[in-house]
Coordinates of C-alpha atoms in Angstrom, one line a residue:
X413 CA 69.1 129.8 146.8
X414 CA 72.8 131.4 146.6
X415 CA 73.1 134.6 144.5
X416 CA 76.1 135.9 143.0
X417 CA 76.7 139.0 140.2
X418 CA 78.0 137.1 137.2
X419 CA 77.4 133.8 136.9
X420 CA 79.2 131.3 134.5
X421 CA 77.8 127.5 133.4
X422 CA 80.4 125.6 132.5
X423 CA 84.1 125.1 133.0
X424 CA 85.5 124.1 130.1
X425 CA 88.2 126.5 128.4
X426 CA 85.9 129.1 127.2
X427 CA 83.6 129.2 131.3
X428 CA 87.2 128.8 133.5
X429 CA 88.7 131.5 131.0
X430 CA 86.2 134.0 131.3
X431 CA 85.1 133.5 135.2
X432 CA 89.4 134.0 135.5
X433 CA 88.7 137.6 134.1
X434 CA 86.2 138.6 135.5
X435 CA 87.2 138.6 138.5
X436 CA 90.9 140.1 137.7
X437 CA 88.7 143.0 136.6
X438 CA 87.2 142.9 139.7
X439 CA 83.3 142.2 138.7
X440 CA 81.7 141.1 141.5
X441 CA 80.4 137.4 142.9
X442 CA 81.4 135.1 139.6
X443 CA 80.0 131.1 140.5
X444 CA 81.2 128.9 138.2
X445 CA 79.3 125.4 138.1
X446 CA 80.1 122.4 135.8
X447 CA 79.0 118.6 136.7
X448 CA 82.4 117.4 137.3
X449 CA 85.3 118.3 138.9
X450 CA 88.1 119.2 136.8
X451 CA 89.5 117.8 135.4
X452 CA 86.9 115.5 133.2
X453 CA 87.8 113.2 131.0
X454 CA 85.0 113.9 127.7
X455 CA 86.2 117.4 127.1
X456 CA 88.9 118.4 124.6
X457 CA 90.2 121.1 127.0
X458 CA 90.3 118.2 129.7
X459 CA 93.2 116.6 127.8
X460 CA 96.6 115.4 128.1
X461 CA 98.2 118.7 125.4
X462 CA 97.4 120.6 122.7
X463 CA 98.5 122.4 120.2
X464 CA 99.4 125.6 120.4
X465 CA 100.1 127.9 117.7
X466 CA 99.2 131.0 115.4
X467 CA 99.4 129.7 112.3
X468 CA 96.3 130.2 110.9
X469 CA 95.8 131.5 106.9
X470 CA 93.4 134.5 107.8
X471 CA 95.1 137.1 109.9
X472 CA 92.2 137.3 112.0
X473 CA 93.4 134.2 113.7
X474 CA 96.8 134.7 113.1
X475 CA 96.5 137.6 115.0
X476 CA 94.5 136.3 117.6
X477 CA 96.4 133.1 118.2
X478 CA 99.5 135.7 118.3
X479 CA 98.3 138.0 121.0
X480 CA 97.2 133.9 122.7
X481 CA 101.2 132.6 122.9
X482 CA 102.6 135.6 124.5
X483 CA 99.9 134.8 127.7
X484 CA 101.1 131.2 127.1
X485 CA 105.0 132.3 127.7
X486 CA 104.2 135.7 129.8
X487 CA 100.8 134.8 131.7
X488 CA 102.8 133.0 135.1
X489 CA 99.0 130.9 135.9
X490 CA 99.5 129.4 131.9
X491 CA 103.5 129.4 131.6
X492 CA 104.1 126.1 133.6
X493 CA 102.2 123.9 131.3
X494 CA 103.7 125.2 127.5
X495 CA 106.1 124.6 126.0
X496 CA 107.4 126.4 122.8
X497 CA 108.5 123.1 120.8
X498 CA 108.2 124.4 117.2
X499 CA 105.3 123.1 114.8
X500 CA 105.9 121.6 111.7
X501 CA 102.8 121.2 109.5
X502 CA 102.2 119.1 106.0
X503 CA 99.6 119.4 103.2
X504 CA 98.5 117.3 101.3
X505 CA 99.5 118.2 97.1
X506 CA 96.5 120.7 96.0
X507 CA 95.7 121.8 99.4
X508 CA 96.8 126.1 100.2
X509 CA 96.5 125.9 104.8
X510 CA 100.0 125.8 104.3
X511 CA 101.2 127.8 102.6
X512 CA 98.4 130.4 103.1
X513 CA 99.8 129.8 106.6
X514 CA 103.3 131.0 105.9
X515 CA 101.9 134.1 103.9
X516 CA 100.3 135.6 107.1
X517 CA 103.2 134.8 109.2
X518 CA 105.0 137.1 107.4
X519 CA 103.3 139.4 106.3
X520 CA 102.6 139.5 110.0
X521 CA 106.0 140.2 110.8
X522 CA 107.2 136.4 111.2
X523 CA 110.4 135.9 109.8
X524 CA 111.3 132.1 110.6
X525 CA 108.9 130.4 109.7
X526 CA 109.6 128.5 106.3
X527 CA 109.0 126.2 104.5
X528 CA 111.1 122.4 105.0
X529 CA 111.0 119.5 102.9
X530 CA 110.8 115.6 104.3
X531 CA 115.0 115.5 103.8
X532 CA 115.5 118.0 106.0
X533 CA 113.1 117.5 108.7
X534 CA 114.6 113.9 108.5
X535 CA 118.5 115.2 109.4
X536 CA 116.8 117.5 111.9
X537 CA 114.2 115.5 113.5
X538 CA 115.1 111.3 113.4
X539 CA 111.5 110.0 115.1
X540 CA 110.0 111.7 111.6
X541 CA 111.7 108.9 109.7
X542 CA 108.6 107.7 107.8
X543 CA 107.7 109.5 104.2
X544 CA 105.8 112.3 102.8
X545 CA 107.7 112.8 99.9
X546 CA 105.4 112.2 97.0
X547 CA 104.4 116.5 96.8
X548 CA 103.8 116.7 100.6
X549 CA 103.8 120.7 101.4
X550 CA 105.8 121.3 104.7
X551 CA 106.2 124.5 106.6
X552 CA 107.6 124.5 110.4
X553 CA 107.4 127.7 113.4
X554 CA 109.8 127.3 115.8
X555 CA 107.1 129.4 117.9
X556 CA 104.4 127.8 118.1
X557 CA 104.5 125.0 120.6
X558 CA 101.6 122.9 123.3
X559 CA 100.3 123.4 126.0
X560 CA 99.4 120.5 129.0
X561 CA 95.9 120.5 129.2
X562 CA 94.9 120.0 132.2
X563 CA 98.0 121.7 134.2
X564 CA 96.7 124.8 132.6
X565 CA 93.4 124.3 133.3
X566 CA 93.6 123.7 137.7
X567 CA 96.2 126.5 137.4
X568 CA 93.7 128.5 135.8
X569 CA 91.1 127.7 138.8
X570 CA 93.5 128.1 141.5
X571 CA 93.7 131.5 140.7
X572 CA 90.4 131.8 140.0
X573 CA 89.4 130.2 142.9
X574 CA 92.4 133.0 144.7
X575 CA 90.6 135.8 143.6
X576 CA 87.6 134.9 145.7
X577 CA 85.4 133.1 142.8
X578 CA 83.3 130.0 144.0
X579 CA 83.8 126.6 141.9
X580 CA 80.8 123.9 142.9
X581 CA 80.7 120.5 140.9
X582 CA 78.4 117.5 140.7
X583 CA 74.6 117.3 140.5
X584 CA 74.9 120.6 142.8
X585 CA 77.2 122.2 139.1
X586 CA 75.5 120.3 137.1
X587 CA 72.8 122.0 135.6
X588 CA 69.6 120.6 134.5
X589 CA 67.4 124.1 132.9
X590 CA 67.2 127.6 133.2
X591 CA 64.9 129.8 135.2
X592 CA 63.3 132.5 133.6
X593 CA 61.2 135.9 134.8
X594 CA 59.0 136.6 132.3
X595 CA 58.9 140.4 130.7
X596 CA 56.8 142.7 128.0
X597 CA 59.9 141.7 125.6
X598 CA 61.7 138.7 125.3
X599 CA 62.2 136.3 128.3
X600 CA 65.1 136.9 130.9
X601 CA 66.7 134.4 132.3
X602 CA 67.6 135.2 136.3
X603 CA 70.3 131.8 137.3
X604 CA 69.8 128.5 136.9
X605 CA 68.6 125.2 138.5
X606 CA 71.1 121.9 139.4
X607 CA 69.3 118.8 138.9
X608 CA 69.6 118.7 142.9
X609 CA 67.1 120.9 143.3
X610 CA 69.9 123.6 143.8
X611 CA 68.4 127.4 142.6
X612 CA 71.3 129.4 141.2
X613 CA 70.4 133.5 140.7
X614 CA 72.5 136.2 138.9
X615 CA 71.9 139.2 136.8
X616 CA 73.8 138.3 134.6
X617 CA 74.6 134.2 133.1
X618 CA 77.2 132.8 131.2
X619 CA 76.2 129.5 129.4
X620 CA 79.6 128.2 128.5
X621 CA 78.8 124.2 128.3
X622 CA 80.6 123.4 125.4
X623 CA 79.4 120.7 123.5
X624 CA 76.6 120.2 125.5
X625 CA 75.2 124.4 124.6
X626 CA 72.5 122.5 122.1
X627 CA 70.6 121.3 125.4
X628 CA 69.9 124.7 126.9
X629 CA 69.2 126.9 124.0
X630 CA 67.5 126.9 120.5
X631 CA 71.5 126.9 118.1
X632 CA 69.1 125.0 115.8
X633 CA 72.2 124.1 112.4
X634 CA 74.3 126.7 114.6
X635 CA 76.2 124.4 117.2
X636 CA 77.5 121.1 116.6
X637 CA 78.6 118.1 118.5
X638 CA 81.5 116.5 117.3
X639 CA 83.7 114.2 118.6
X640 CA 86.7 113.9 118.1
X641 CA 89.6 110.6 118.5
X642 CA 93.1 110.8 120.2
X643 CA 95.4 107.8 121.5
X644 CA 97.6 107.8 123.8
X645 CA 101.1 105.2 124.0
X646 CA 104.3 106.1 126.3
X647 CA 108.0 106.0 124.7
X648 CA 111.4 103.6 126.8
X649 CA 114.0 105.5 127.7
X650 CA 115.4 104.9 124.3
X651 CA 113.1 106.0 122.5
X652 CA 113.0 109.2 124.3
X653 CA 116.2 110.3 124.1
X654 CA 115.9 109.8 120.6
X655 CA 112.5 111.8 120.4
X656 CA 114.0 114.6 122.8
X657 CA 113.4 118.0 121.1
X658 CA 111.0 117.0 118.3
X659 CA 108.3 119.6 116.8
X660 CA 104.7 119.1 117.2
X661 CA 103.8 117.3 114.0
X662 CA 100.4 118.1 112.5
X663 CA 99.1 116.6 109.1
X664 CA 96.2 118.9 107.9
X665 CA 92.8 117.2 108.3
X666 CA 94.2 114.1 108.7
X667 CA 96.0 113.7 111.9
X668 CA 98.7 115.2 115.1
X669 CA 100.7 114.2 117.3
X670 CA 103.0 115.7 120.4
X671 CA 106.8 114.9 121.2
X672 CA 106.9 112.8 124.9
X673 CA 106.2 114.7 127.7
X674 CA 108.7 114.3 130.8
X675 CA 107.0 111.1 132.1
X676 CA 107.6 109.8 127.6
X677 CA 104.0 109.6 127.3
X678 CA 102.7 110.8 123.5
X679 CA 99.0 111.8 122.3
X680 CA 97.5 111.8 118.8
X681 CA 94.3 112.4 117.1
X682 CA 92.8 111.5 114.3
X683 CA 91.7 114.1 112.0
X684 CA 89.4 112.8 109.0
X685 CA 86.2 111.4 110.5
X686 CA 85.0 112.6 113.8
X687 CA 82.0 111.7 115.6
X688 CA 78.4 112.7 116.0
X689 CA 76.2 110.5 118.4
X690 CA 72.5 111.1 118.6
X691 CA 71.4 108.9 120.5
X692 CA 73.7 110.8 123.1
X693 CA 75.1 111.0 126.3
X694 CA 77.9 111.9 124.5
X695 CA 80.8 110.5 126.3
X696 CA 84.2 109.1 126.1
X697 CA 83.4 105.1 125.2
X698 CA 87.0 103.6 123.6
X699 CA 87.2 104.4 119.8
X700 CA 85.9 103.2 116.6
X701 CA 87.8 100.2 114.9
X702 CA 88.4 102.6 112.1
X703 CA 89.8 105.2 114.2
X704 CA 92.8 103.5 116.2
X705 CA 94.0 101.8 112.9
X706 CA 93.7 105.2 110.7
X707 CA 95.8 106.1 113.9
X708 CA 98.3 103.2 113.5
X709 CA 98.2 104.6 109.1
X710 CA 99.4 107.9 109.7
X711 CA 102.2 107.2 111.8
X712 CA 103.6 105.2 110.0
X713 CA 103.7 107.6 107.1
X714 CA 105.8 109.6 109.4
X715 CA 107.4 107.8 112.4
X716 CA 107.5 104.7 111.6
X717 CA 109.3 103.4 114.8
X718 CA 105.9 104.2 116.7
X719 CA 103.2 102.2 114.2
X720 CA 103.3 99.2 116.7
X721 CA 102.9 100.8 120.4
X722 CA 100.6 99.9 122.2
X723 CA 97.6 102.3 122.8
X724 CA 96.4 103.3 125.9
X725 CA 93.6 106.2 127.4
X726 CA 92.0 105.9 123.8
X727 CA 89.0 107.7 123.6
X728 CA 86.5 110.7 122.5
X729 CA 87.1 114.0 123.2
X730 CA 84.0 116.0 121.8
X731 CA 84.6 120.1 121.0
X732 CA 80.8 122.0 120.3
X733 CA 81.3 123.0 116.6
X734 CA 80.4 126.3 114.2
X735 CA 80.2 126.0 110.9
X736 CA 82.1 129.4 110.0
X737 CA 85.1 127.8 112.7
X738 CA 84.4 131.0 114.5
X739 CA 82.9 131.0 117.7
X740 CA 79.4 131.8 119.1
X741 CA 80.4 134.1 121.8
X742 CA 77.5 136.6 121.9
X743 CA 74.4 137.5 123.5
X744 CA 71.0 135.3 122.8
X745 CA 68.5 137.6 120.9
X746 CA 65.5 135.1 122.0
X747 CA 66.5 135.9 125.9
X748 CA 67.5 138.7 127.7
X749 CA 70.4 139.1 130.6
X750 CA 72.0 136.0 128.8
X751 CA 75.2 135.2 127.0
X752 CA 76.8 131.9 125.1
X753 CA 80.4 131.1 125.4
X754 CA 81.1 128.3 123.0
X755 CA 82.6 126.9 120.0
X756 CA 85.5 125.6 119.9
X757 CA 85.5 124.3 116.9
X758 CA 88.1 121.9 117.5
X759 CA 90.7 125.1 118.2
X760 CA 89.6 126.6 120.7
X761 CA 92.2 125.5 123.8
X762 CA 95.3 127.8 122.6
X763 CA 93.1 131.5 123.3
X764 CA 92.5 129.5 127.4
X765 CA 94.8 132.1 128.5
X766 CA 92.7 134.8 126.6
X767 CA 89.3 134.3 125.3
X768 CA 87.8 134.6 128.8
X769 CA 88.6 138.4 128.9
X770 CA 86.6 138.8 125.5
X771 CA 83.8 137.2 126.6
X772 CA 84.4 139.8 129.8
X773 CA 84.1 143.0 127.6
X774 CA 80.8 141.5 125.6
X775 CA 79.7 141.4 129.2
X776 CA 80.9 145.0 129.8
X777 CA 79.5 146.7 126.4
X778 CA 82.2 147.6 125.3
X779 CA 83.8 144.1 122.9
X780 CA 85.3 145.1 119.7
X781 CA 83.5 145.7 116.8
X782 CA 85.0 143.4 114.5
X783 CA 85.3 140.5 117.2
X784 CA 81.1 141.0 117.9
X785 CA 80.4 141.0 114.3
X786 CA 82.8 137.7 114.3
X787 CA 81.8 136.3 117.1
X788 CA 78.0 136.9 116.5
X789 CA 74.7 134.9 117.1
X790 CA 74.4 134.6 112.7
X791 CA 71.9 130.7 113.0
X792 CA 70.4 132.0 109.4
X793 CA 73.7 131.9 108.2
X794 CA 75.4 128.8 108.4
X795 CA 75.5 125.3 109.2
X796 CA 77.8 123.3 111.6
X797 CA 78.6 120.1 109.7
X798 CA 79.0 121.2 106.3
X799 CA 80.5 123.8 106.8
X800 CA 83.4 122.8 109.4
X801 CA 84.0 119.6 108.5
X802 CA 83.7 120.7 104.6
X803 CA 86.2 118.1 102.7
X804 CA 85.7 115.5 106.1
X805 CA 83.6 112.3 106.7
X806 CA 81.2 113.0 109.9
X807 CA 79.6 109.9 111.2
X808 CA 77.4 108.7 113.5
X809 CA 78.8 106.3 116.9
X810 CA 75.8 103.6 116.4
X811 CA 76.6 103.3 112.6
X812 CA 80.5 102.3 113.4
X813 CA 82.4 99.5 115.3
X814 CA 83.9 100.8 118.8
X815 CA 87.1 99.0 119.0
X816 CA 89.2 99.6 122.4
X817 CA 87.8 100.8 125.7
X818 CA 89.1 102.7 128.1

């Protein structure tokens, strides 16, 4: 019956960051549990590359993003995984994301972000030889970039272990149920039992199981499990020379792709349609045919030389989606001793170096009131799908045709 001071369940972005910051503060014995060793295949935080940006219309997320970028640059655990390639984002005619994000960045003192037109883009980055000339707004931020997600996660895990933290994976780390002690007021969470029958006891438990949190906490419609489709391809040496020094490209709400890594690997994520899987489990089983077609369509628009590349490692990455896209970092009102940290909502990974600091603040009862209010338990006020996915389609996997497999 292992015991510890704080038990963190889930070694994704939020859980691992929390465990690391707890040990950085020397907050007693910390055990981190997960059903699989790192890295694993079906979580958004375990993918090959993730966008690191502070480009948001609202100042709250923009400031948080700037704080995170500083740590990506200067924290030795994370900086080797970070690439400041720049970030180019396009918004459809009539959209507001680009212009509002530009305004927010300038209000925060970042004057080198700028609007661009596609003719300038083609001359600066020859790989982007398509056309978005029909009224799209284009915005470039040279201070953003991308991170190798696997590298960053493994580095964080290494530091956590070096600081005395214990990571347990496989059946002994796979959550089966919370353990409770009845009290006169609300049930008190005193630990967890894993699928192999091991019971772990701790006075404080952090549930950071991402899209799986709804299996263990009655979150109603507050958190939904959403899958996003990605595909990878590899460049030839000649193509890699052309694509050197290109930025991350994001067609807002449509799709995004990354410049090549040192091996010529590129990745694109498709954003027009996302998926649920009511039958479960939320496994990466290849992607729907329509998603592959959608990815190729966007490449044809923006980077036509890549449209017919041979795709591989096509998969669905799952995340917990919250309706207002603010995270869920809160004590659970119906339980004593339980904190949830989840709801990455498709944009949480960039905060890996810092998000655990805020969870630790909550555990120590010193989280700033603004953060506490934004990330509070708020089930009665939002609905996960109609809020976060407004304007985009969400389909059930059972209703679509699956194409390529892993």
